Amino acid sequence: MLKADPGLVVRGLGATLGGRAVLRDVALDVAPGEVVAMTGASGAGKTTLLRAIAGLLPATGTIRAGGQPALVFQQHALASRLTARDNVLVGGLRRIGFWRAALRLWPRRELQEAEACLDRVGLAGLGLRRADRLSGGQRQRVAVARALHQRARILLADEPVASLDPALAEGILSLLRDLARRDGLAVLVSLHQHDLADRYADRLLHLEDGCLRTA
């Protein structure tokens, strides 16, 4: 019997950086198909929480997820000299292996899937364009496509619209909401803009002094 997708379940999560407790007993749930926005002042620990959930930082507590979460970074973290498609293909490194990727020996299935991921984020036909020739909004969409190529069921986005103008910011958040609804992804996004959080998220959380509460 198949188990139901749990989405994301976090209980008792704590993290310490430089001898200082940054997160304390954090608990949260994000259901499949749901977008949860997390607000908080700079330095409140939002990035630390997302990185801990993604397994990039050591943390205590329990994290239960339907697979390894994928993280979309604030500054998209693309290789500027690679094409949009090659940047997306990096999301499949665990399947492909480092050396095949370094030699760009991409399996045909991976190439087709990368193009499909670009199509899903509205970048069909731009796969061969270098990342440094894309707009800021397009680069962030490539970052989302790379996360999709990881085949993750949990999408974490760390201030994904912080450097975008209002129109592009709304486009990215609308995309994340559509992916949650259409594909059943559990989406947790950190934001500074409370108005955008109100409009695009199903629920709001606020992180302060290392503790998470309902906004």
PDB file of C-alpha atoms in Angstrom:
ATOM      1  CA  MET A   1       0.000   0.000   0.000  1.00  0.00           C
ATOM      2  CA  LEU A   2       1.406   3.422  -0.977  1.00  0.00           C
ATOM      3  CA  LYS A   3       1.909   5.924   1.797  1.00  0.00           C
ATOM      4  CA  ALA A   4       0.340   9.345   1.364  1.00  0.00           C
ATOM      5  CA  ASP A   5       2.725  12.198   0.561  1.00  0.00           C
ATOM      6  CA  PRO A   6       3.389  13.851   3.959  1.00  0.00           C
ATOM      7  CA  GLY A   7       4.475  17.162   2.446  1.00  0.00           C
ATOM      8  CA  LEU A   8       6.854  18.749   4.948  1.00  0.00           C
ATOM      9  CA  VAL A   9       6.681  18.106   8.683  1.00  0.00           C
ATOM     10  CA  VAL A  10       9.209  19.711  11.066  1.00  0.00           C
ATOM     11  CA  ARG A  11       9.235  19.139  14.813  1.00  0.00           C
ATOM     12  CA  GLY A  12      11.561  20.473  17.510  1.00  0.00           C
ATOM     13  CA  LEU A  13      14.117  21.840  15.052  1.00  0.00           C
ATOM     14  CA  GLY A  14      17.021  23.731  16.560  1.00  0.00           C
ATOM     15  CA  ALA A  15      20.215  25.144  15.064  1.00  0.00           C
ATOM     16  CA  THR A  16      23.291  26.804  16.532  1.00  0.00           C
ATOM     17  CA  LEU A  17      25.739  28.960  14.577  1.00  0.00           C
ATOM     18  CA  GLY A  18      28.932  30.370  16.094  1.00  0.00           C
ATOM     19  CA  GLY A  19      27.846  29.256  19.539  1.00  0.00           C
ATOM     20  CA  ARG A  20      24.538  31.145  19.287  1.00  0.00           C
ATOM     21  CA  ALA A  21      21.166  29.438  19.171  1.00  0.00           C
ATOM     22  CA  VAL A  22      19.601  30.685  15.929  1.00  0.00           C
ATOM     23  CA  LEU A  23      16.544  28.387  15.884  1.00  0.00           C
ATOM     24  CA  ARG A  24      14.689  27.062  18.915  1.00  0.00           C
ATOM     25  CA  ASP A  25      12.137  24.243  18.902  1.00  0.00           C
ATOM     26  CA  VAL A  26      10.711  25.144  15.490  1.00  0.00           C
ATOM     27  CA  ALA A  27       7.635  23.223  14.347  1.00  0.00           C
ATOM     28  CA  LEU A  28       5.839  23.626  11.046  1.00  0.00           C
ATOM     29  CA  ASP A  29       3.784  21.720   8.476  1.00  0.00           C
ATOM     30  CA  VAL A  30       3.378  22.360   4.761  1.00  0.00           C
ATOM     31  CA  ALA A  31       0.868  20.133   2.982  1.00  0.00           C
ATOM     32  CA  PRO A  32       1.159  19.026  -0.650  1.00  0.00           C
ATOM     33  CA  GLY A  33      -0.342  21.750  -2.836  1.00  0.00           C
ATOM     34  CA  GLU A  34       0.091  24.422  -0.146  1.00  0.00           C
ATOM     35  CA  VAL A  35       2.186  27.605  -0.150  1.00  0.00           C
ATOM     36  CA  VAL A  36       3.367  28.787   3.267  1.00  0.00           C
ATOM     37  CA  ALA A  37       5.175  32.131   3.532  1.00  0.00           C
ATOM     38  CA  MET A  38       7.598  32.905   6.332  1.00  0.00           C
ATOM     39  CA  THR A  39       8.363  36.504   7.266  1.00  0.00           C
ATOM     40  CA  GLY A  40      10.832  37.953   9.722  1.00  0.00           C
ATOM     41  CA  ALA A  41      13.469  40.648  10.052  1.00  0.00           C
ATOM     42  CA  SER A  42      16.906  40.259   8.488  1.00  0.00           C
ATOM     43  CA  GLY A  43      18.969  37.996  10.722  1.00  0.00           C
ATOM     44  CA  ALA A  44      15.910  36.339  12.239  1.00  0.00           C
ATOM     45  CA  GLY A  45      17.036  32.939  10.961  1.00  0.00           C
ATOM     46  CA  LYS A  46      14.866  32.425   7.875  1.00  0.00           C
ATOM     47  CA  THR A  47      17.768  31.377   5.659  1.00  0.00           C
ATOM     48  CA  THR A  48      19.157  29.162   8.410  1.00  0.00           C
ATOM     49  CA  LEU A  49      15.805  27.410   8.751  1.00  0.00           C
ATOM     50  CA  LEU A  50      15.488  26.765   5.018  1.00  0.00           C
ATOM     51  CA  ARG A  51      19.066  25.525   4.749  1.00  0.00           C
ATOM     52  CA  ALA A  52      18.591  23.253   7.756  1.00  0.00           C
ATOM     53  CA  ILE A  53      15.456  21.736   6.207  1.00  0.00           C
ATOM     54  CA  ALA A  54      17.376  21.262   2.942  1.00  0.00           C
ATOM     55  CA  GLY A  55      20.113  19.403   4.815  1.00  0.00           C
ATOM     56  CA  LEU A  56      22.773  22.058   4.186  1.00  0.00           C
ATOM     57  CA  LEU A  57      23.258  22.930   7.860  1.00  0.00           C
ATOM     58  CA  PRO A  58      23.398  20.704  10.960  1.00  0.00           C
ATOM     59  CA  ALA A  59      20.268  20.823  13.092  1.00  0.00           C
ATOM     60  CA  THR A  60      18.532  18.942  15.860  1.00  0.00           C
ATOM     61  CA  GLY A  61      14.937  17.762  15.775  1.00  0.00           C
ATOM     62  CA  THR A  62      12.903  15.840  13.226  1.00  0.00           C
ATOM     63  CA  ILE A  63      12.313  16.640   9.560  1.00  0.00           C
ATOM     64  CA  ARG A  64       9.919  14.422   7.624  1.00  0.00           C
ATOM     65  CA  ALA A  65       9.496  15.070   3.921  1.00  0.00           C
ATOM     66  CA  GLY A  66       8.349  13.271   0.820  1.00  0.00           C
ATOM     67  CA  GLY A  67      11.885  13.160  -0.573  1.00  0.00           C
ATOM     68  CA  GLN A  68      14.851  15.523  -0.442  1.00  0.00           C
ATOM     69  CA  PRO A  69      13.699  19.175  -0.479  1.00  0.00           C
ATOM     70  CA  ALA A  70      14.991  21.467  -3.240  1.00  0.00           C
ATOM     71  CA  LEU A  71      16.197  24.968  -2.355  1.00  0.00           C
ATOM     72  CA  VAL A  72      15.860  28.040  -4.582  1.00  0.00           C
ATOM     73  CA  PHE A  73      18.472  30.578  -3.495  1.00  0.00           C
ATOM     74  CA  GLN A  74      17.918  34.321  -3.175  1.00  0.00           C
ATOM     75  CA  GLN A  75      20.469  35.177  -5.879  1.00  0.00           C
ATOM     76  CA  HIS A  76      19.542  32.124  -8.016  1.00  0.00           C
ATOM     77  CA  ALA A  77      23.135  30.714  -7.854  1.00  0.00           C
ATOM     78  CA  LEU A  78      23.424  30.027 -11.578  1.00  0.00           C
ATOM     79  CA  ALA A  79      26.649  29.507 -13.525  1.00  0.00           C
ATOM     80  CA  SER A  80      26.622  32.599 -15.747  1.00  0.00           C
ATOM     81  CA  ARG A  81      28.559  31.023 -18.637  1.00  0.00           C
ATOM     82  CA  LEU A  82      26.337  27.953 -18.850  1.00  0.00           C
ATOM     83  CA  THR A  83      23.111  27.861 -20.805  1.00  0.00           C
ATOM     84  CA  ALA A  84      19.763  27.890 -19.082  1.00  0.00           C
ATOM     85  CA  ARG A  85      19.365  24.196 -19.913  1.00  0.00           C
ATOM     86  CA  ASP A  86      22.786  23.250 -18.527  1.00  0.00           C
ATOM     87  CA  ASN A  87      21.997  25.105 -15.306  1.00  0.00           C
ATOM     88  CA  VAL A  88      18.763  23.140 -15.015  1.00  0.00           C
ATOM     89  CA  LEU A  89      20.570  19.868 -15.703  1.00  0.00           C
ATOM     90  CA  VAL A  90      22.712  20.468 -12.620  1.00  0.00           C
ATOM     91  CA  GLY A  91      19.583  19.582 -10.656  1.00  0.00           C
ATOM     92  CA  GLY A  92      20.000  15.994 -11.843  1.00  0.00           C
ATOM     93  CA  LEU A  93      23.587  15.538 -10.598  1.00  0.00           C
ATOM     94  CA  ARG A  94      22.605  12.871  -8.100  1.00  0.00           C
ATOM     95  CA  ARG A  95      21.166  10.769 -10.908  1.00  0.00           C
ATOM     96  CA  ILE A  96      23.759  11.546 -13.565  1.00  0.00           C
ATOM     97  CA  GLY A  97      26.967  11.585 -11.527  1.00  0.00           C
ATOM     98  CA  PHE A  98      29.601  14.317 -11.317  1.00  0.00           C
ATOM     99  CA  TRP A  99      31.951  13.136 -14.049  1.00  0.00           C
ATOM    100  CA  ARG A 100      29.270  12.657 -16.691  1.00  0.00           C
ATOM    101  CA  ALA A 101      27.966  16.106 -15.851  1.00  0.00           C
ATOM    102  CA  ALA A 102      31.466  17.643 -15.982  1.00  0.00           C
ATOM    103  CA  LEU A 103      31.939  16.177 -19.461  1.00  0.00           C
ATOM    104  CA  ARG A 104      28.383  17.220 -20.410  1.00  0.00           C
ATOM    105  CA  LEU A 105      27.482  13.651 -21.269  1.00  0.00           C
ATOM    106  CA  TRP A 106      23.820  14.269 -20.563  1.00  0.00           C
ATOM    107  CA  PRO A 107      21.478  11.328 -21.189  1.00  0.00           C
ATOM    108  CA  ARG A 108      18.771  12.149 -23.727  1.00  0.00           C
ATOM    109  CA  ARG A 109      16.056  11.649 -21.106  1.00  0.00           C
ATOM    110  CA  GLU A 110      17.691  14.243 -18.854  1.00  0.00           C
ATOM    111  CA  LEU A 111      17.935  16.730 -21.722  1.00  0.00           C
ATOM    112  CA  GLN A 112      14.270  16.277 -22.538  1.00  0.00           C
ATOM    113  CA  GLU A 113      13.285  16.592 -18.889  1.00  0.00           C
ATOM    114  CA  ALA A 114      15.337  19.780 -18.465  1.00  0.00           C
ATOM    115  CA  GLU A 115      13.590  21.339 -21.457  1.00  0.00           C
ATOM    116  CA  ALA A 116      10.241  20.290 -19.991  1.00  0.00           C
ATOM    117  CA  CYS A 117      11.145  21.957 -16.674  1.00  0.00           C
ATOM    118  CA  LEU A 118      11.993  25.180 -18.508  1.00  0.00           C
ATOM    119  CA  ASP A 119       8.647  24.955 -20.282  1.00  0.00           C
ATOM    120  CA  ARG A 120       6.866  24.556 -16.929  1.00  0.00           C
ATOM    121  CA  VAL A 121       8.350  27.829 -15.673  1.00  0.00           C
ATOM    122  CA  GLY A 122       7.543  29.748 -18.861  1.00  0.00           C
ATOM    123  CA  LEU A 123      10.959  29.620 -20.542  1.00  0.00           C
ATOM    124  CA  ALA A 124      10.254  27.336 -23.490  1.00  0.00           C
ATOM    125  CA  GLY A 125      12.719  27.994 -26.314  1.00  0.00           C
ATOM    126  CA  LEU A 126      15.338  29.662 -24.090  1.00  0.00           C
ATOM    127  CA  GLY A 127      17.244  26.538 -23.092  1.00  0.00           C
ATOM    128  CA  LEU A 128      20.340  27.372 -25.167  1.00  0.00           C
ATOM    129  CA  ARG A 129      20.608  31.001 -24.009  1.00  0.00           C
ATOM    130  CA  ARG A 130      23.457  31.720 -21.593  1.00  0.00           C
ATOM    131  CA  ALA A 131      22.401  32.586 -18.074  1.00  0.00           C
ATOM    132  CA  ASP A 132      24.202  35.943 -18.169  1.00  0.00           C
ATOM    133  CA  ARG A 133      22.011  36.950 -21.107  1.00  0.00           C
ATOM    134  CA  LEU A 134      18.771  36.383 -19.232  1.00  0.00           C
ATOM    135  CA  SER A 135      16.840  38.958 -17.237  1.00  0.00           C
ATOM    136  CA  GLY A 136      16.706  38.780 -13.452  1.00  0.00           C
ATOM    137  CA  GLY A 137      13.239  37.288 -13.521  1.00  0.00           C
ATOM    138  CA  GLN A 138      14.251  34.729 -16.130  1.00  0.00           C
ATOM    139  CA  ARG A 139      17.305  33.696 -14.092  1.00  0.00           C
ATOM    140  CA  GLN A 140      15.120  33.102 -11.064  1.00  0.00           C
ATOM    141  CA  ARG A 141      12.783  31.004 -13.194  1.00  0.00           C
ATOM    142  CA  VAL A 142      15.777  28.922 -14.300  1.00  0.00           C
ATOM    143  CA  ALA A 143      16.590  28.408 -10.614  1.00  0.00           C
ATOM    144  CA  VAL A 144      13.046  27.154 -10.038  1.00  0.00           C
ATOM    145  CA  ALA A 145      13.341  24.859 -13.081  1.00  0.00           C
ATOM    146  CA  ARG A 146      16.592  23.459 -11.647  1.00  0.00           C
ATOM    147  CA  ALA A 147      14.772  22.666  -8.412  1.00  0.00           C
ATOM    148  CA  LEU A 148      12.011  20.939 -10.395  1.00  0.00           C
ATOM    149  CA  HIS A 149      14.666  18.876 -12.196  1.00  0.00           C
ATOM    150  CA  GLN A 150      15.678  17.498  -8.793  1.00  0.00           C
ATOM    151  CA  ARG A 151      12.235  15.851  -8.809  1.00  0.00           C
ATOM    152  CA  ALA A 152      11.653  17.140  -5.288  1.00  0.00           C
ATOM    153  CA  ARG A 153       8.187  17.240  -3.765  1.00  0.00           C
ATOM    154  CA  ILE A 154       9.234  20.002  -1.347  1.00  0.00           C
ATOM    155  CA  LEU A 155      10.225  23.391  -2.748  1.00  0.00           C
ATOM    156  CA  LEU A 156      12.018  25.843  -0.457  1.00  0.00           C
ATOM    157  CA  ALA A 157      12.543  29.411  -1.704  1.00  0.00           C
ATOM    158  CA  ASP A 158      14.817  31.836   0.156  1.00  0.00           C
ATOM    159  CA  GLU A 159      13.737  35.421  -0.570  1.00  0.00           C
ATOM    160  CA  PRO A 160      13.300  34.537  -4.261  1.00  0.00           C
ATOM    161  CA  VAL A 161      11.980  37.996  -5.218  1.00  0.00           C
ATOM    162  CA  ALA A 162      14.185  40.235  -3.068  1.00  0.00           C
ATOM    163  CA  SER A 163      16.103  41.676  -6.037  1.00  0.00           C
ATOM    164  CA  LEU A 164      13.204  41.830  -8.517  1.00  0.00           C
ATOM    165  CA  ASP A 165      10.899  44.694  -9.413  1.00  0.00           C
ATOM    166  CA  PRO A 166       7.239  44.347  -8.327  1.00  0.00           C
ATOM    167  CA  ALA A 167       5.938  42.947 -11.620  1.00  0.00           C
ATOM    168  CA  LEU A 168       8.653  40.281 -11.856  1.00  0.00           C
ATOM    169  CA  ALA A 169       8.255  39.469  -8.169  1.00  0.00           C
ATOM    170  CA  GLU A 170       4.560  38.785  -8.648  1.00  0.00           C
ATOM    171  CA  GLY A 171       5.355  36.605 -11.651  1.00  0.00           C
ATOM    172  CA  ILE A 172       7.718  34.408  -9.621  1.00  0.00           C
ATOM    173  CA  LEU A 173       5.307  34.055  -6.700  1.00  0.00           C
ATOM    174  CA  SER A 174       2.445  33.291  -9.056  1.00  0.00           C
ATOM    175  CA  LEU A 175       4.627  30.593 -10.622  1.00  0.00           C
ATOM    176  CA  LEU A 176       5.367  29.026  -7.219  1.00  0.00           C
ATOM    177  CA  ARG A 177       1.679  29.058  -6.339  1.00  0.00           C
ATOM    178  CA  ASP A 178       0.760  27.473  -9.688  1.00  0.00           C
ATOM    179  CA  LEU A 179       3.371  24.726  -9.219  1.00  0.00           C
ATOM    180  CA  ALA A 180       1.971  23.961  -5.788  1.00  0.00           C
ATOM    181  CA  ARG A 181      -1.584  23.768  -7.086  1.00  0.00           C
ATOM    182  CA  ARG A 182      -0.881  21.940 -10.346  1.00  0.00           C
ATOM    183  CA  ASP A 183       1.856  19.532  -9.260  1.00  0.00           C
ATOM    184  CA  GLY A 184       1.000  19.086  -5.594  1.00  0.00           C
ATOM    185  CA  LEU A 185       4.295  20.505  -4.353  1.00  0.00           C
ATOM    186  CA  ALA A 186       4.669  21.691  -0.778  1.00  0.00           C
ATOM    187  CA  VAL A 187       6.165  25.203  -1.007  1.00  0.00           C
ATOM    188  CA  LEU A 188       7.797  27.102   1.853  1.00  0.00           C
ATOM    189  CA  VAL A 189       8.994  30.588   0.902  1.00  0.00           C
ATOM    190  CA  SER A 190      10.644  33.312   2.972  1.00  0.00           C
ATOM    191  CA  LEU A 191       9.664  36.903   2.147  1.00  0.00           C
ATOM    192  CA  HIS A 192      10.248  40.426   3.377  1.00  0.00           C
ATOM    193  CA  GLN A 193       7.221  41.813   1.554  1.00  0.00           C
ATOM    194  CA  HIS A 194       4.191  41.207   3.772  1.00  0.00           C
ATOM    195  CA  ASP A 195       1.742  42.345   1.090  1.00  0.00           C
ATOM    196  CA  LEU A 196       3.015  39.709  -1.331  1.00  0.00           C
ATOM    197  CA  ALA A 197       2.928  37.067   1.381  1.00  0.00           C
ATOM    198  CA  ASP A 198      -0.713  37.938   2.083  1.00  0.00           C
ATOM    199  CA  ARG A 199      -1.662  37.652  -1.584  1.00  0.00           C
ATOM    200  CA  TYR A 200       0.184  34.541  -2.678  1.00  0.00           C
ATOM    201  CA  ALA A 201       0.435  32.293   0.376  1.00  0.00           C
ATOM    202  CA  ASP A 202      -2.197  30.068   1.940  1.00  0.00           C
ATOM    203  CA  ARG A 203      -0.756  30.632   5.405  1.00  0.00           C
ATOM    204  CA  LEU A 204       1.698  33.064   6.998  1.00  0.00           C
ATOM    205  CA  LEU A 205       4.311  32.318   9.642  1.00  0.00           C
ATOM    206  CA  HIS A 206       6.631  34.750  11.406  1.00  0.00           C
ATOM    207  CA  LEU A 207      10.127  33.970  12.672  1.00  0.00           C
ATOM    208  CA  GLU A 208      11.437  36.043  15.569  1.00  0.00           C
ATOM    209  CA  ASP A 209      14.209  35.335  18.091  1.00  0.00           C
ATOM    210  CA  GLY A 210      14.584  31.858  16.652  1.00  0.00           C
ATOM    211  CA  CYS A 211      10.951  30.929  17.283  1.00  0.00           C
ATOM    212  CA  LEU A 212       8.251  30.410  14.660  1.00  0.00           C
ATOM    213  CA  ARG A 213       4.651  31.445  15.215  1.00  0.00           C
ATOM    214  CA  THR A 214       1.522  32.069  13.171  1.00  0.00           C
ATOM    215  CA  ALA A 215       1.579  35.565  11.667  1.00  0.00           C
TER     216      ALA A 215
END
